[in-house]
Short mmCIF file of C-alpha atoms and ligand atoms in Angstrom, two decimals:
data_model
loop_
_atom_site.label_atom_id
_atom_site.label_comp_id
_atom_site.label_asym_id
_atom_site.label_seq_id
_atom_site.Cartn_x
_atom_site.Cartn_y
_atom_site.Cartn_z
CA MET Q 1 -8.04 32.26 9.37
CA SER Q 2 -7.37 30.08 6.35
CA VAL Q 3 -10.14 27.66 5.34
CA ILE Q 4 -8.96 24.49 3.60
CA GLY Q 5 -11.40 22.26 1.75
CA VAL Q 6 -10.37 18.61 1.39
CA LEU Q 7 -11.80 15.88 -0.79
CA THR Q 8 -10.95 12.29 -1.73
CA ALA Q 9 -11.87 11.22 -5.27
CA GLY Q 10 -11.59 8.14 -7.48
CA GLY Q 11 -10.98 4.64 -6.13
CA ASP Q 12 -10.30 4.44 -2.41
CA CYS Q 13 -6.94 3.42 -1.04
CA PRO Q 14 -5.50 2.45 2.37
CA GLY Q 15 -4.02 5.59 3.96
CA LEU Q 16 -6.63 8.13 2.85
CA ASN Q 17 -7.79 8.66 6.42
CA ALA Q 18 -4.21 9.10 7.59
CA VAL Q 19 -3.79 11.91 5.04
CA ILE Q 20 -7.02 13.60 6.20
CA ARG Q 21 -5.87 13.32 9.83
CA GLY Q 22 -2.50 14.85 8.92
CA ILE Q 23 -4.16 17.76 7.12
CA VAL Q 24 -6.49 18.52 10.03
CA ALA Q 25 -3.87 18.19 12.79
CA ARG Q 26 -1.39 20.51 11.07
CA ALA Q 27 -4.09 23.01 10.11
CA GLU Q 28 -5.28 23.18 13.72
CA GLU Q 29 -1.69 23.68 14.89
CA ARG Q 30 -1.46 26.66 12.53
CA ASP Q 31 -4.90 28.07 13.31
CA GLY Q 32 -6.37 26.95 10.01
CA GLU Q 33 -9.80 25.43 9.56
CA VAL Q 34 -10.63 22.31 7.56
CA LEU Q 35 -13.86 21.60 5.77
CA GLY Q 36 -14.34 18.03 4.59
CA ILE Q 37 -16.10 17.64 1.25
CA LYS Q 38 -18.07 14.44 1.04
CA ASN Q 39 -18.13 11.98 -1.87
CA GLY Q 40 -15.32 13.51 -3.91
CA TRP Q 41 -16.05 16.03 -6.66
CA GLU Q 42 -19.75 15.22 -6.42
CA GLY Q 43 -19.81 16.79 -2.94
CA LEU Q 44 -17.99 19.88 -4.16
CA MET Q 45 -20.48 20.34 -6.97
CA GLN Q 46 -23.49 19.63 -4.74
CA GLY Q 47 -22.43 21.34 -1.49
CA GLN Q 48 -22.02 18.22 0.68
CA THR Q 49 -19.64 19.25 3.45
CA VAL Q 50 -18.65 18.38 7.01
CA SER Q 51 -16.55 20.39 9.44
CA LEU Q 52 -13.37 18.56 10.52
CA ASP Q 53 -11.45 19.31 13.70
CA ARG Q 54 -8.87 17.32 15.63
CA ASP Q 55 -11.57 15.40 17.55
CA ALA Q 56 -13.36 14.45 14.33
CA VAL Q 57 -10.25 12.68 13.04
CA ARG Q 58 -9.21 10.86 16.22
CA GLY Q 59 -8.95 7.09 15.74
CA ILE Q 60 -8.96 7.14 11.93
CA LEU Q 61 -5.20 6.65 11.34
CA THR Q 62 -5.56 2.89 11.13
CA ARG Q 63 -8.89 2.77 9.32
CA GLY Q 64 -9.11 1.79 5.66
CA GLY Q 65 -11.34 3.60 3.17
CA THR Q 66 -12.11 7.29 3.51
CA ILE Q 67 -14.29 8.94 6.16
CA LEU Q 68 -15.27 11.49 3.49
CA GLY Q 69 -16.50 8.96 0.96
CA THR Q 70 -15.50 9.04 -2.69
CA SER Q 71 -17.04 8.87 -6.15
CA ARG Q 72 -16.02 8.69 -9.78
CA MET Q 73 -17.78 12.01 -10.61
CA ASP Q 74 -15.62 14.74 -12.13
CA PRO Q 75 -16.28 18.49 -12.55
CA TYR Q 76 -14.91 18.45 -16.11
CA VAL Q 77 -16.73 15.27 -17.16
CA HIS Q 78 -20.01 15.76 -15.31
CA GLY Q 79 -20.00 19.57 -14.91
CA ASP Q 80 -18.56 22.87 -16.17
CA GLY Q 81 -15.30 22.84 -14.21
CA TYR Q 82 -14.87 25.65 -11.69
CA ALA Q 83 -18.35 27.04 -12.42
CA SER Q 84 -19.88 23.81 -11.09
CA CYS Q 85 -17.95 24.10 -7.81
CA GLU Q 86 -18.08 27.87 -7.25
CA ARG Q 87 -21.23 27.92 -5.13
CA THR Q 88 -19.81 25.50 -2.52
CA ILE Q 89 -16.46 27.28 -2.51
CA LYS Q 90 -17.94 30.76 -2.02
CA ALA Q 91 -20.65 29.66 0.46
CA ASN Q 92 -18.05 28.05 2.72
CA GLY Q 93 -15.29 30.63 2.28
CA ILE Q 94 -12.84 27.98 1.05
CA ASP Q 95 -9.43 29.61 0.48
CA SER Q 96 -7.74 26.57 -0.93
CA LEU Q 97 -8.58 23.00 -1.84
CA ILE Q 98 -6.59 19.84 -1.10
CA VAL Q 99 -7.44 17.12 -3.59
CA ILE Q 100 -6.41 13.56 -2.76
CA GLY Q 101 -6.64 11.43 -5.85
CA GLY Q 102 -5.12 9.51 -8.71
CA ASP Q 103 -4.22 10.51 -12.23
CA GLY Q 104 -7.70 11.58 -13.42
CA THR Q 105 -8.45 13.46 -10.20
CA LEU Q 106 -5.13 15.30 -10.27
CA ARG Q 107 -5.76 16.28 -13.90
CA SER Q 108 -8.98 18.00 -12.82
CA ALA Q 109 -7.18 19.53 -9.81
CA LEU Q 110 -4.68 21.08 -12.23
CA LYS Q 111 -7.48 22.49 -14.41
CA LEU Q 112 -9.19 24.03 -11.37
CA SER Q 113 -5.92 25.66 -10.31
CA GLU Q 114 -5.58 27.04 -13.86
CA GLU Q 115 -9.06 28.53 -13.46
CA GLY Q 116 -7.75 30.41 -10.41
CA LEU Q 117 -8.68 28.23 -7.43
CA PRO Q 118 -5.68 27.56 -5.14
CA VAL Q 119 -5.27 23.76 -5.24
CA ILE Q 120 -2.80 21.32 -3.68
CA GLY Q 121 -2.76 17.69 -4.88
CA VAL Q 122 -1.93 14.57 -2.90
CA PRO Q 123 -1.13 11.52 -5.09
CA LYS Q 124 -3.19 8.46 -4.20
CA THR Q 125 -3.46 5.03 -5.76
CA ILE Q 126 -2.63 1.45 -4.90
CA ASP Q 127 -1.43 1.21 -8.52
CA ASN Q 128 1.71 3.34 -7.85
CA ASP Q 129 1.56 4.77 -11.36
CA ILE Q 130 1.64 8.54 -10.77
CA CYS Q 131 4.57 10.52 -12.19
CA GLY Q 132 6.61 12.88 -10.04
CA THR Q 133 6.57 10.76 -6.89
CA ASP Q 134 8.75 7.80 -6.00
CA MET Q 135 5.79 5.93 -4.55
CA THR Q 136 2.11 6.43 -3.74
CA PHE Q 137 0.57 5.54 -0.38
CA GLY Q 138 -1.62 2.44 -0.52
CA PHE Q 139 0.77 0.63 -2.83
CA ASP Q 140 2.80 -0.93 -0.01
CA THR Q 141 -0.39 -2.20 1.64
CA ALA Q 142 -1.70 -3.66 -1.63
CA VAL Q 143 1.62 -5.38 -2.32
CA GLY Q 144 1.57 -6.86 1.20
CA ILE Q 145 -1.93 -8.27 0.66
CA ALA Q 146 -1.08 -9.65 -2.79
CA THR Q 147 2.16 -11.19 -1.50
CA GLU Q 148 0.39 -12.91 1.36
CA ALA Q 149 -2.15 -14.26 -1.13
CA ILE Q 150 0.62 -15.60 -3.37
CA ASP Q 151 2.31 -17.27 -0.39
CA ARG Q 152 -0.95 -18.97 0.54
CA LEU Q 153 -1.81 -19.95 -3.04
CA ALA Q 154 1.67 -21.42 -3.56
CA THR Q 155 1.22 -24.02 -0.80
CA THR Q 156 -2.14 -25.22 -2.09
CA ALA Q 157 -0.85 -25.16 -5.70
CA GLU Q 158 2.04 -27.39 -4.62
CA SER Q 159 -0.19 -29.83 -2.74
CA HIS Q 160 -2.42 -30.32 -5.79
CA ASN Q 161 0.15 -30.04 -8.61
CA ARG Q 162 -1.70 -27.07 -10.08
CA VAL Q 163 -0.88 -23.88 -11.88
CA ILE Q 164 -2.52 -20.96 -10.08
CA VAL Q 165 -2.96 -17.70 -11.94
CA VAL Q 166 -3.19 -14.79 -9.48
CA GLU Q 167 -4.83 -11.69 -10.95
CA VAL Q 168 -3.98 -8.43 -9.21
CA MET Q 169 -5.06 -4.83 -9.83
CA GLY Q 170 -3.23 -2.62 -12.30
CA ARG Q 171 -5.27 -1.04 -15.05
CA THR Q 172 -2.48 0.15 -17.31
CA LYS Q 173 0.64 -0.55 -15.25
CA GLY Q 174 1.89 -3.63 -13.50
CA TRP Q 175 3.50 -2.31 -10.32
CA ILE Q 176 1.55 -4.52 -7.92
CA ALA Q 177 2.08 -7.58 -10.13
CA THR Q 178 5.82 -6.93 -10.37
CA TYR Q 179 6.43 -6.17 -6.68
CA ALA Q 180 4.16 -8.92 -5.33
CA GLY Q 181 5.52 -11.30 -7.97
CA ILE Q 182 9.10 -10.65 -6.87
CA ALA Q 183 8.17 -10.80 -3.18
CA GLY Q 184 6.17 -14.01 -3.64
CA GLY Q 185 8.69 -15.72 -5.95
CA ALA Q 186 6.31 -15.93 -8.95
CA ASP Q 187 7.26 -18.28 -11.78
CA ALA Q 188 5.93 -15.84 -14.38
CA ILE Q 189 4.55 -12.30 -14.26
CA ILE Q 190 2.49 -10.65 -16.98
CA VAL Q 191 2.13 -6.84 -16.97
CA PRO Q 192 0.63 -4.37 -19.47
CA GLU Q 193 3.93 -2.53 -20.04
CA PHE Q 194 5.71 -5.44 -21.72
CA GLU Q 195 4.47 -7.71 -24.51
CA TYR Q 196 4.28 -11.36 -23.55
CA ASP Q 197 4.10 -14.56 -25.54
CA ILE Q 198 1.84 -17.15 -23.93
CA ASP Q 199 3.96 -19.91 -25.54
CA ASP Q 200 7.09 -18.63 -23.73
CA ILE Q 201 5.17 -18.78 -20.47
CA VAL Q 202 3.98 -22.27 -21.25
CA ASP Q 203 7.59 -23.33 -22.03
CA THR Q 204 8.66 -22.01 -18.63
CA LEU Q 205 5.96 -24.01 -16.86
CA ARG Q 206 6.77 -27.15 -18.87
CA GLN Q 207 10.45 -26.85 -17.90
CA ARG Q 208 9.43 -26.76 -14.24
CA HIS Q 209 7.43 -29.93 -14.75
CA ARG Q 210 10.36 -31.65 -16.44
CA LYS Q 211 12.44 -30.86 -13.34
CA GLY Q 212 9.74 -32.47 -11.21
CA ILE Q 213 8.27 -29.19 -9.93
CA LYS Q 214 4.66 -29.72 -10.79
CA TYR Q 215 3.11 -26.51 -9.55
CA SER Q 216 3.51 -22.89 -10.63
CA ILE Q 217 2.35 -19.40 -9.73
CA VAL Q 218 1.64 -16.96 -12.55
CA VAL Q 219 0.89 -13.35 -11.53
CA VAL Q 220 -1.17 -11.30 -13.98
CA ALA Q 221 -2.10 -7.61 -13.85
CA GLU Q 222 -5.81 -7.10 -14.63
CA GLY Q 223 -5.04 -4.75 -17.53
CA VAL Q 224 -3.03 -7.15 -19.73
CA LYS Q 225 -4.22 -8.21 -23.16
CA PRO Q 226 -5.68 -11.73 -23.25
CA PRO Q 227 -3.72 -14.42 -25.10
CA PRO Q 228 -4.50 -14.47 -28.84
CA GLY Q 229 -7.71 -16.35 -29.58
CA TYR Q 230 -9.11 -15.92 -26.06
CA GLU Q 231 -11.75 -13.23 -26.23
CA PRO Q 232 -12.64 -11.21 -23.13
CA ALA Q 233 -16.27 -10.75 -22.10
CA GLU Q 234 -17.71 -7.27 -22.73
CA HIS Q 235 -16.78 -5.09 -19.72
CA LYS Q 236 -19.31 -2.87 -17.96
CA LYS Q 237 -18.23 0.79 -17.69
CA ASP Q 238 -17.67 2.92 -14.59
CA ALA Q 239 -18.88 6.54 -14.18
CA PHE Q 240 -15.74 7.77 -15.97
CA GLY Q 241 -16.47 5.52 -18.93
CA PHE Q 242 -13.54 3.22 -18.11
CA ASP Q 243 -13.94 -0.55 -18.41
CA ARG Q 244 -14.62 -2.31 -15.13
CA LEU Q 245 -11.72 -4.73 -15.37
CA GLY Q 246 -11.29 -8.18 -13.90
CA GLY Q 247 -11.17 -11.68 -15.31
CA VAL Q 248 -8.27 -11.76 -17.78
CA GLY Q 249 -6.62 -14.27 -15.43
CA TYR Q 250 -9.25 -16.81 -16.50
CA LEU Q 251 -8.22 -16.41 -20.13
CA VAL Q 252 -4.53 -16.79 -19.30
CA ALA Q 253 -5.32 -19.91 -17.25
CA ALA Q 254 -7.42 -21.36 -20.08
CA ALA Q 255 -4.61 -20.80 -22.58
CA ILE Q 256 -2.13 -22.52 -20.25
CA GLU Q 257 -4.43 -25.48 -19.54
CA ASP Q 258 -5.34 -25.90 -23.23
CA ARG Q 259 -1.67 -25.99 -24.24
CA THR Q 260 -0.24 -28.10 -21.44
CA GLY Q 261 -3.02 -30.16 -19.92
CA PHE Q 262 -1.84 -28.91 -16.51
CA GLU Q 263 -4.73 -28.07 -14.24
CA ALA Q 264 -4.84 -24.26 -14.03
CA ARG Q 265 -6.91 -22.42 -11.42
CA VAL Q 266 -7.46 -18.70 -10.94
CA SER Q 267 -7.65 -16.34 -8.00
CA VAL Q 268 -8.79 -12.78 -8.73
CA LEU Q 269 -7.80 -10.66 -5.72
CA GLY Q 270 -9.84 -7.59 -6.71
CA HIS Q 271 -10.89 -5.05 -4.11
CA VAL Q 272 -9.43 -6.98 -1.19
CA GLN Q 273 -6.19 -5.22 -2.25
CA ARG Q 274 -7.76 -1.81 -1.60
CA GLY Q 275 -9.58 -2.48 1.66
CA GLY Q 276 -8.55 -2.59 5.28
CA THR Q 277 -5.91 -1.03 7.43
CA PRO Q 278 -2.82 0.57 5.83
CA SER Q 279 0.65 -0.85 6.43
CA ALA Q 280 2.97 1.04 8.79
CA PHE Q 281 4.88 2.38 5.78
CA ASP Q 282 1.68 3.75 4.22
CA ARG Q 283 0.51 5.27 7.52
CA VAL Q 284 3.77 7.19 7.81
CA LEU Q 285 3.86 8.26 4.16
CA ALA Q 286 0.20 9.32 4.20
CA THR Q 287 0.68 11.26 7.44
CA ARG Q 288 3.71 13.10 6.03
CA LEU Q 289 1.82 13.95 2.84
CA GLY Q 290 -1.21 15.23 4.77
CA VAL Q 291 0.87 17.46 7.02
CA ALA Q 292 2.86 18.79 4.06
CA ALA Q 293 -0.30 19.46 2.01
CA SER Q 294 -1.78 21.44 4.90
CA ASP Q 295 1.40 23.52 5.16
CA ARG Q 296 1.43 24.21 1.40
CA ALA Q 297 -2.24 25.23 1.45
CA ILE Q 298 -1.79 27.60 4.41
CA ASP Q 299 1.38 29.02 2.82
CA GLY Q 300 -0.64 29.88 -0.30
CA GLU Q 301 0.99 27.50 -2.78
CA SER Q 302 -1.11 26.26 -5.69
CA GLY Q 303 -0.89 23.99 -8.72
CA VAL Q 304 1.48 21.60 -6.96
CA MET Q 305 1.35 18.08 -5.62
CA VAL Q 306 3.16 16.93 -2.48
CA ALA Q 307 5.34 13.96 -3.33
CA LEU Q 308 7.88 11.52 -1.92
CA ARG Q 309 11.23 12.12 -3.61
CA SER Q 310 14.37 10.41 -2.30
CA MET Q 311 12.71 9.95 1.12
CA LYS Q 312 11.81 13.66 1.39
CA ILE Q 313 8.40 15.28 0.87
CA GLU Q 314 8.64 17.89 -1.88
CA SER Q 315 6.32 20.03 -4.02
CA VAL Q 316 6.05 18.96 -7.66
CA PRO Q 317 4.07 20.85 -10.33
CA LEU Q 318 0.74 19.13 -10.94
CA SER Q 319 1.49 19.38 -14.64
CA GLU Q 320 4.45 17.04 -14.10
CA ALA Q 321 2.31 14.60 -12.14
CA VAL Q 322 -0.28 14.20 -14.90
CA ASP Q 323 2.16 14.28 -17.79
CA SER Q 324 1.96 10.53 -18.30
CA ILE Q 325 1.28 7.33 -16.40
CA ARG Q 326 4.37 5.88 -14.76
CA GLY Q 327 5.17 2.30 -15.68
CA VAL Q 328 7.42 -0.39 -14.29
CA PRO Q 329 10.99 0.24 -15.50
CA GLU Q 330 12.53 -2.45 -17.68
CA GLU Q 331 15.38 -2.96 -15.23
CA LEU Q 332 12.94 -3.85 -12.44
CA PHE Q 333 11.00 -6.25 -14.63
CA ARG Q 334 14.26 -7.88 -15.71
CA THR Q 335 15.06 -8.47 -12.05
CA ALA Q 336 11.69 -10.19 -11.67
CA SER Q 337 12.16 -12.29 -14.81
CA THR Q 338 15.53 -13.61 -13.57
CA PHE Q 339 13.51 -15.83 -11.24
CA PHE Q 340 10.92 -17.07 -13.74
CA GLY Q 341 10.71 -20.83 -14.05
O1 LIG V 401 -7.43 2.58 -7.97
C1 LIG V 401 -7.10 2.09 -9.24
C2 LIG V 401 -7.71 0.76 -9.39
O2 LIG V 401 -7.31 0.01 -8.32
C3 LIG V 401 -7.40 0.00 -10.70
O3 LIG V 401 -6.28 -0.80 -10.63
C4 LIG V 401 -8.66 -0.76 -10.92
O4 LIG V 401 -8.84 -1.07 -12.28
C5 LIG V 401 -9.69 0.18 -10.44
O5 LIG V 401 -9.11 0.89 -9.38
C6 LIG V 401 -10.97 -0.48 -9.99
O6 LIG V 401 -11.81 0.51 -9.52
P1 LIG V 401 -13.34 0.32 -9.11
O7 LIG V 401 -13.37 0.39 -7.62
O8 LIG V 401 -14.04 1.45 -9.72
O9 LIG V 401 -13.75 -1.03 -9.57
#
């Protein structure tokens, strides 16, 4: 009987539980066994495990978060790679490991597979920035939440003749900002991939005012550079050493208000985009990825990630997935910018 270990690492994401459920259900159908590893890589290094069968995953399809817990620990940052995980793997007879995670997690998954452990990756992030897959689960849910927020903010902005800057997640790439901005009819969108000039944005808002439209919605990804002359506060670091982002929207709003005199308010959506139940699209995608990952693990594949490609689930080399971080294509951003102003 094949024993599959499964862990969720990095930031959580709606749909993680649906993936776990898919892995367990398919494994049970094929007489495999699944061992949940708690708290991401930390649990693998420290031997924190829980046995998962079909009954253990009933009712979790619709639940946000991850029943396994997650952490920002990493075996190559906080340990010696495979050597730090070997005890748990041997003690539990784990034949292969399914790793559900984002860019950093998949990078470590690739390294472990290169050290000889059979590993299957499942791409996860609300940021939608992983190469080799058309989309990541969690993204659709996050875009839905951000779009609803924009819709709500637009009506109050209009009532009060205000500019509202909506800050969404997106550390290095602006997928959520671009999609939610298009879906919510944003008057300007600022993303890390493309340089922006705050004076161009101000011109756009002034033009709206001249036409008698005295409110505007500006969507900003959290990872953009602040306008020149507006210094960000020192960010605290997470366990990976990355900046804990959040707040650039205030600097963009200040620059707009200082230049125009228009009242500019800010709404930072933050973790609300990552919490709660996944959308139907994400439930289906996550389920398909979980089932496919289970199949790949039982079939003895390794060093690959299951991915959505042209509506099909395919295996992609992990090396391709971590090659770079996937940004918003220019053509898509141009579509968004057609509606600015
Ligand atoms: O999952 C990726 C992400 O959503 C980034 O967009 C964001 O910067 C980060 O997570 C925040 O993570 P944390 O939960 O550690 O604050």
